[in-house]
Coordinates of C-alpha atoms in Angstrom, one line a residue:
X22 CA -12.7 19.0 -39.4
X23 CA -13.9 22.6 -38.5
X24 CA -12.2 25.2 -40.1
X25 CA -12.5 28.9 -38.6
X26 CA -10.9 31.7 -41.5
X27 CA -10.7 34.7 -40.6
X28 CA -10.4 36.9 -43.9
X29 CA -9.3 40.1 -45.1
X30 CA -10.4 41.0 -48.7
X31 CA -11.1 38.0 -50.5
X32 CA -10.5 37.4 -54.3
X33 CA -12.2 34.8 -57.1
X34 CA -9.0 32.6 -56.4
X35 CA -10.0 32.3 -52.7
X36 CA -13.3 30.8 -53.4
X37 CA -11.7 28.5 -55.5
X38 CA -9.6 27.4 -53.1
X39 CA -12.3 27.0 -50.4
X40 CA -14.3 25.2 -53.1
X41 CA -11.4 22.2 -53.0
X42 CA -11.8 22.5 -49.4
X43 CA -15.4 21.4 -49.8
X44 CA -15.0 19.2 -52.3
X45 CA -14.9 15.8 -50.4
X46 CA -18.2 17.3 -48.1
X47 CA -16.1 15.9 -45.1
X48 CA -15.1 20.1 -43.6
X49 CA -16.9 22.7 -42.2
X50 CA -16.4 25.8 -42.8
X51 CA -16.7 29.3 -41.1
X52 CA -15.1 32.2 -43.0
X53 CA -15.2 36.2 -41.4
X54 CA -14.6 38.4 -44.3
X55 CA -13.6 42.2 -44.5
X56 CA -15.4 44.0 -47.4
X57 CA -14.6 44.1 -50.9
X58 CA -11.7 46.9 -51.7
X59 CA -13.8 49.8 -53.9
X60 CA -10.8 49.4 -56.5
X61 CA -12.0 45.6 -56.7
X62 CA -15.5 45.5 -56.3
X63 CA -16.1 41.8 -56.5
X64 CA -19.3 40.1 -56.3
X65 CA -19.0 36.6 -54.7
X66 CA -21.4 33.7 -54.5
X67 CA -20.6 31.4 -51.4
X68 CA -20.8 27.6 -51.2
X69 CA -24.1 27.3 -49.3
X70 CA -22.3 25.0 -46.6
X71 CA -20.0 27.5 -45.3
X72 CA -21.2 30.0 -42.8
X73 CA -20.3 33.4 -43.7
X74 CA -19.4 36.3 -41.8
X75 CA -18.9 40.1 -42.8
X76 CA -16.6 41.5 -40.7
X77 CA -17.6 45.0 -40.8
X78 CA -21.1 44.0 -38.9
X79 CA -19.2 42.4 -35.7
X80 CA -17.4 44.2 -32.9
X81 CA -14.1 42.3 -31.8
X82 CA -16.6 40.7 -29.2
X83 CA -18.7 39.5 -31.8
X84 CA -15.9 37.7 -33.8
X85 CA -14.8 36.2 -30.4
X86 CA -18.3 34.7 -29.7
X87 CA -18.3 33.4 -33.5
X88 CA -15.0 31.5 -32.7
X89 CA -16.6 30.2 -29.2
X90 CA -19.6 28.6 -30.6
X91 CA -18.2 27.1 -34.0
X92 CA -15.0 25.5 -32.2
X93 CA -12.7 25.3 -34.5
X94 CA -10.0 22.4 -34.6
X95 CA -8.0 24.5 -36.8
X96 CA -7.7 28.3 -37.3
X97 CA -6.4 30.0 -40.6
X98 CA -5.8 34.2 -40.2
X99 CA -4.8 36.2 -43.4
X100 CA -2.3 38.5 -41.8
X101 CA -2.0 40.0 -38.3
X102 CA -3.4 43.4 -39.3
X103 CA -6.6 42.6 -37.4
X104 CA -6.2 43.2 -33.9
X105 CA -10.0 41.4 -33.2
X106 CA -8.9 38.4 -35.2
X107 CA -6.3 38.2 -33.1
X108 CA -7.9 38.2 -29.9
X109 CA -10.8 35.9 -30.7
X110 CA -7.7 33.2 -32.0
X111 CA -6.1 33.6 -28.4
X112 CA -7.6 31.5 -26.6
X113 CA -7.4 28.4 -28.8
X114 CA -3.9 29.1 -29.6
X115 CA -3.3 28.1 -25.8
X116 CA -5.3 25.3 -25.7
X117 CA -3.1 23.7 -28.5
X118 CA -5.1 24.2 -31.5
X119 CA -3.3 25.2 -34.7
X120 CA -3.7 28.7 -35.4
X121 CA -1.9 29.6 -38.9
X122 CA -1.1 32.7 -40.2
X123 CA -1.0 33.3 -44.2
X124 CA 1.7 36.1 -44.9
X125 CA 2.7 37.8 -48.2
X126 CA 5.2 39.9 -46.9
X127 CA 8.4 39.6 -48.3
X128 CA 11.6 40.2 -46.2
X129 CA 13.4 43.3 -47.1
X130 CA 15.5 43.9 -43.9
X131 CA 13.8 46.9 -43.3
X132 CA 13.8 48.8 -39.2
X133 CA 10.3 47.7 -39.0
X134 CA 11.1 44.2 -40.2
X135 CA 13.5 43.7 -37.6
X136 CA 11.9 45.2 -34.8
X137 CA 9.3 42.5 -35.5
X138 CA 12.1 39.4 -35.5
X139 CA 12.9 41.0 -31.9
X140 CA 9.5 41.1 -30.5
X141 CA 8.0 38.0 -32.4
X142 CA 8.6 35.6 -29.0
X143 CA 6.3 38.0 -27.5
X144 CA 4.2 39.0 -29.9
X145 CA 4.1 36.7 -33.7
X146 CA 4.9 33.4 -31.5
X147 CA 2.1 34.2 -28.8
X148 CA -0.7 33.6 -31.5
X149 CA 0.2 31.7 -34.2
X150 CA 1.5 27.8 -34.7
X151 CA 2.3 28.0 -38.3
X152 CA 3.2 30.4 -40.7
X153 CA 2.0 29.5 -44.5
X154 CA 3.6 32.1 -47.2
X155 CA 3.4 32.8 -50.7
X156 CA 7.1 32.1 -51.9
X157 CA 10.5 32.1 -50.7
X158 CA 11.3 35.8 -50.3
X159 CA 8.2 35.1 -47.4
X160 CA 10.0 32.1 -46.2
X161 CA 13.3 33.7 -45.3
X162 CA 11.2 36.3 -43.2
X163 CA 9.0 33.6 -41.7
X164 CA 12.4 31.9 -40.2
X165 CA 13.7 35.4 -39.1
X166 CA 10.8 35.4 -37.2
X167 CA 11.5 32.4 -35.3
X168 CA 9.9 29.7 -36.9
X169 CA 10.8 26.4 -37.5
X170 CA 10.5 24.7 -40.9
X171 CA 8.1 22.3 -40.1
X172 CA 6.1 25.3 -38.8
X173 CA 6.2 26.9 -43.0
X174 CA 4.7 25.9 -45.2
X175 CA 4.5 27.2 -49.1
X176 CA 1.8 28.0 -51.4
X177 CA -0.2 30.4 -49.5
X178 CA -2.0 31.6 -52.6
X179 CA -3.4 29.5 -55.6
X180 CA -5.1 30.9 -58.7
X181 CA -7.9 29.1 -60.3
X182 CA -5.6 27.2 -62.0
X183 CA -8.6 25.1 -63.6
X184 CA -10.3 28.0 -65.1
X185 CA -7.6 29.3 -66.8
X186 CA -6.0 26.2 -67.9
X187 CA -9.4 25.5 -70.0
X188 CA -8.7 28.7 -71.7
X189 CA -4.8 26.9 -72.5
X190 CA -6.4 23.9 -74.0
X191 CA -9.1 25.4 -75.9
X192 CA -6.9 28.0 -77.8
X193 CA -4.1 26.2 -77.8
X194 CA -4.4 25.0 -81.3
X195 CA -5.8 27.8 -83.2
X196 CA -2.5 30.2 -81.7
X197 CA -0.6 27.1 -83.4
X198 CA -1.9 28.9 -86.2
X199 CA -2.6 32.4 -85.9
X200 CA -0.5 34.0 -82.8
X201 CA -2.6 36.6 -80.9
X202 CA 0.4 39.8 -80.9
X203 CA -1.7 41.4 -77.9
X204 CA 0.1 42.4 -75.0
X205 CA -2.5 42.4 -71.8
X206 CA -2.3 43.6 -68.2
X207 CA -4.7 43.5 -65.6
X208 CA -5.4 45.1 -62.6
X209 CA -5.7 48.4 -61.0
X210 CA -4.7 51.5 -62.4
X211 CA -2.3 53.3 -59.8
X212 CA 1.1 54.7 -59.8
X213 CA 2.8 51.7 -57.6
X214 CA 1.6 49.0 -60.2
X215 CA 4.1 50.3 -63.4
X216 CA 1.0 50.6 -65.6
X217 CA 2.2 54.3 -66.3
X218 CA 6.1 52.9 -67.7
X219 CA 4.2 49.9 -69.3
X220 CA 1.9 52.4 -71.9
X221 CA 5.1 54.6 -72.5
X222 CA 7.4 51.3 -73.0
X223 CA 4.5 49.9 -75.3
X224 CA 4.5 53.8 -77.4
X225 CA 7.8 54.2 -78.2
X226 CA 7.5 50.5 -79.3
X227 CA 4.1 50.6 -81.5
X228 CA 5.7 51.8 -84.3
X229 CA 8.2 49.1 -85.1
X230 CA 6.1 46.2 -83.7
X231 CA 3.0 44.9 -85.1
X232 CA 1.4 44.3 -80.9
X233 CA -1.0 46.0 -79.4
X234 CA -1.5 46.7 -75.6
X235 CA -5.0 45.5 -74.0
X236 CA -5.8 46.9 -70.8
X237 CA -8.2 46.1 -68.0
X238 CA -9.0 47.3 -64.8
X239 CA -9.9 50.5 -62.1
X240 CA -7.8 53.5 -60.7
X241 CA -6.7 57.0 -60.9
X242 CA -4.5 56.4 -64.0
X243 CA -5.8 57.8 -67.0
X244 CA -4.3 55.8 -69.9
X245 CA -2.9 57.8 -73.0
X246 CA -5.1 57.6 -76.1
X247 CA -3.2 55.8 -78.4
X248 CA -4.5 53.6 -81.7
X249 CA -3.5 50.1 -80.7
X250 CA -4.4 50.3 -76.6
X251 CA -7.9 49.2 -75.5
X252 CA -9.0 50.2 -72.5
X253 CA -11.9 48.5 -70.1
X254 CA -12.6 48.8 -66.6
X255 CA -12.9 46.5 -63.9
X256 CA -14.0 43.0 -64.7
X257 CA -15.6 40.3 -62.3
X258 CA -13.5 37.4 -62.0
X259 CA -15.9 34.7 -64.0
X260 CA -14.3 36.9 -66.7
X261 CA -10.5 36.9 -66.4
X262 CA -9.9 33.8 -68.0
X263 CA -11.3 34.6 -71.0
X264 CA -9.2 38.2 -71.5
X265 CA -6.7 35.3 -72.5
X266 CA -8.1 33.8 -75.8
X267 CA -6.8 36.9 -77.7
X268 CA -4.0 37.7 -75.6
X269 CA -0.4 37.0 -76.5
X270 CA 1.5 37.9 -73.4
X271 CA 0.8 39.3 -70.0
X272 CA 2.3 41.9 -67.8
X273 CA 3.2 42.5 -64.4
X274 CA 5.2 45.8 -63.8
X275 CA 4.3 46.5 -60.2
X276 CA 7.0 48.5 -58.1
X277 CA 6.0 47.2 -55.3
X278 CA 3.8 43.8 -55.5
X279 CA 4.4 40.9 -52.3
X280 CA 3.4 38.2 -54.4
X281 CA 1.1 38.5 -57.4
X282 CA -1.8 36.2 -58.7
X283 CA -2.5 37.8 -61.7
X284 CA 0.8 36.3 -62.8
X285 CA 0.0 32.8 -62.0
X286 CA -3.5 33.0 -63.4
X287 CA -2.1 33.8 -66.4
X288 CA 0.8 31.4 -67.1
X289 CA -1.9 28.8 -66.0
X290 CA -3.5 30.2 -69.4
X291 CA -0.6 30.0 -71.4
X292 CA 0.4 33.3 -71.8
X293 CA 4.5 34.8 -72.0
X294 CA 4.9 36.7 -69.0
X295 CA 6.7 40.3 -68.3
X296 CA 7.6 40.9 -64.5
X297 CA 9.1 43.4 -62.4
X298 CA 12.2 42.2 -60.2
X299 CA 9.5 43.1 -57.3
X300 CA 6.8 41.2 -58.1
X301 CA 7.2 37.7 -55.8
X302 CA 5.6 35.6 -58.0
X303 CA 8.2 36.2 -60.7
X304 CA 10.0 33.5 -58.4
X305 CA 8.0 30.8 -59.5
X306 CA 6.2 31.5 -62.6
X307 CA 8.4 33.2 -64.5
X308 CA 11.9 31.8 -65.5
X309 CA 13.9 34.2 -67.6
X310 CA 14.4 33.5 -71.3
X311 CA 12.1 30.4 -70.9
X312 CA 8.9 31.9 -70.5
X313 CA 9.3 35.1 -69.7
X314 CA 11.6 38.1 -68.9
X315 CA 12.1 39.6 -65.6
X316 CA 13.0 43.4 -65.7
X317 CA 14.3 46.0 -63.3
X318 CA 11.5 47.6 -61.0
X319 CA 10.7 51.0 -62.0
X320 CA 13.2 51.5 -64.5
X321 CA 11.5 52.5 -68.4
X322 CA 14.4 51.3 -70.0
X323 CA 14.6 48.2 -69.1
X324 CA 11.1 47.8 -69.0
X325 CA 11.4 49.0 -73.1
X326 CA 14.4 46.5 -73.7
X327 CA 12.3 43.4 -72.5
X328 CA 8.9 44.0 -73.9
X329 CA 10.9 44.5 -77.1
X330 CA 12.6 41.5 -77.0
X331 CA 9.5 40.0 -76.2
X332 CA 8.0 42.0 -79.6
X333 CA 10.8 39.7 -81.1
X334 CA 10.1 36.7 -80.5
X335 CA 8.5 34.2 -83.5
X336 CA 5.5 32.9 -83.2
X337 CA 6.8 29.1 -82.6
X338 CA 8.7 30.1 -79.9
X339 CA 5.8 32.4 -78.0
X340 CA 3.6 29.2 -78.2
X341 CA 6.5 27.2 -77.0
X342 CA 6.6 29.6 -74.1
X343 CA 3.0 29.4 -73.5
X344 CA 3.1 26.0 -72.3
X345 CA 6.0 26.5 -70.4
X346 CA 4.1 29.2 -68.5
X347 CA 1.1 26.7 -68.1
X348 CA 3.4 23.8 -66.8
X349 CA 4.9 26.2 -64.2
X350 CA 1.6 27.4 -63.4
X351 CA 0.8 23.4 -62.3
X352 CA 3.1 24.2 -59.5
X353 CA 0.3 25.3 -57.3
X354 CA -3.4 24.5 -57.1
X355 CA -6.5 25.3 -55.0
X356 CA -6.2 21.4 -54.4
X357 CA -2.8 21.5 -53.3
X358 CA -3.5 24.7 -51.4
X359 CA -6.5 22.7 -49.4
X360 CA -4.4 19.9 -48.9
X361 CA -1.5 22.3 -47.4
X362 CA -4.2 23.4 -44.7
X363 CA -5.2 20.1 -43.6
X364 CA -1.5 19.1 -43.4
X365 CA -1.1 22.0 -40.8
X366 CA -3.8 20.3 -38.0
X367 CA -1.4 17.5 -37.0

């Protein structure tokens, strides 16, 4: 089958999910790409079989004439933001190929959000056959939009669930023994990700709680010095899994945060997880009390009551949790996410 994507910013879990598209050699591939986000300056080394595109070197034209000379059976768009994606899709939409449209949104009933349920006939409906989403607070606005639920399907994002699940079986013995108390978060370091009421939770905490707070990534945040938090910058993603040998838990405080694959990447390694209500990936990885606790978004005292409680916690119980997280993390795969494409062409 030929496969057209046209990309936004890609991450190290979308090449590994593009990888399981390859695997069985059967697919072509032809991926247009945005650049890499400055925040997230990822380097990324292609499967030489796909034919790759960046989409800051081609006019709307360009992409169009791409699309006409690869014929695709099946389209796959990351969003609607890109008017050029859009118009080079057009054409096969009406001539019955599947165009999907991967959407992270989450439906909050907002003015905008409903203008677009009015217009989506006219507008959503024109271009796309399918809508694939992250999680269920996506799927309740893909049916406001109009479509059907054999036109949905779930799972639009897999973490490398392979690469972190080695780090799960590798370690898990020796945290049988010795428990890691490090709490780690990763990702950028701006105001709308709660890493500013995660270092103050994790101060007024340091004192009564043998843990200490690891923390990796980029952004206009500077960290407070403290004794027992690490700082480093931004990591390529070869590296992520192994952040998690040492780590003990892992937290995702975002205020605002559609989905969140940081939080499946590291449940697949084993890890306790901390979310914010707002983080949509909370829905699926992180069960409250079983692996994890689920705190109010933007609020420090609640974001203090959980990471304590997590501070609490015994060390046969955090591994116990562990492996819950990994089990959940099973859920979805870059093999089940390939799979979920195909399923869309007939």
């Amino acid at each position: 089958m030929r496969i057209l994507i046209l990309y936004s910013e890609l991450a190290g879990y979308t090449l590994a999910c593009l990888r399981a598209l390859m695997e069985d050699g059967r697919h072509e591939v032809c991926l247009v790409k945005w650049p890499v986000n400055r925040e997230a300056p990822f380097q990324f080394d292609f499967d030489a079989r796909i034919q790759v595109y960046d989409r800051d070197q081609l006019e709307d034209e360009a992409v169009a004439k791409v699309a006409e000379e690869f014929q695709p059976e099946i389209i796959f768009i990351s969003g609607w933001m890109d008017k050029g994606y859009l118009k080079a899709a057009l054409p096969f939409r009406q001539q019955g190929v599947p165009v999907i449209v991967g959407i992270d949104n989450q439906w909050v009933g907002s003015m905008r959000q409903h203008i677009a349920t009015w217009m989506s006939p006219f507008l959503v409906k024109r271009y796309f056959s399918h809508m694939w989403v992250s999680g269920l607070r996506q799927y309740e606005y893909a049916r406001r939009l109009g479509f059907a639920r054999n036109q949905i399907r779930l799972g639009y994002y897999s973490a490398d669930v392979e690469a972190f699940s080695q780090v799960y079986r590798t370690n898990r013995a020796e945290k049988s023994i010795r428990y890691p108390k490090r709490l780690l978060y990763v990702g950028r370091l701006v105001p709308f990700k709660g890493i500013g009421e995660v270092t103050e939770a994790f101060i007024r905490l340091a004192e009564t709680y043998d843990w200490s707070l690891q923390i990796v990534g980029a952004g206009e945040i500077d960290v407070p010095s403290h004794p027992r938090i690490q700082v480093e910058g931004f990591v390529q993603p070869e590296v992520l899994p192994s952040l998690a040998r040492e780590a003990g838990a892992f937290v995702l405080a975002s205020h605002v945060e559609p989905w969140g694959v940081a939080l499946h990447e590291f449940a697949a390694a084993g890890l306790p997880l901390l979310a914010s209500e707002a983080v949509g990936a909370a829905d699926a990885f992180v069960k409250d009390g079983y692996n994890g606790y689920v705190h109010k978004t933007q609020d420090l005292a609640s974001m203090t009551h959980v990471m304590e409680k997590l501070f609490q916690l015994d060390d046969a119980t955090l591994n116990v949790w562990g492996e819950r997280s990994h089990q959940l993390a099973q859920q979805i795969t870059p093999t089940v996410w390939a799979s979920t494409l195909l399923s869309m062409a007939s």
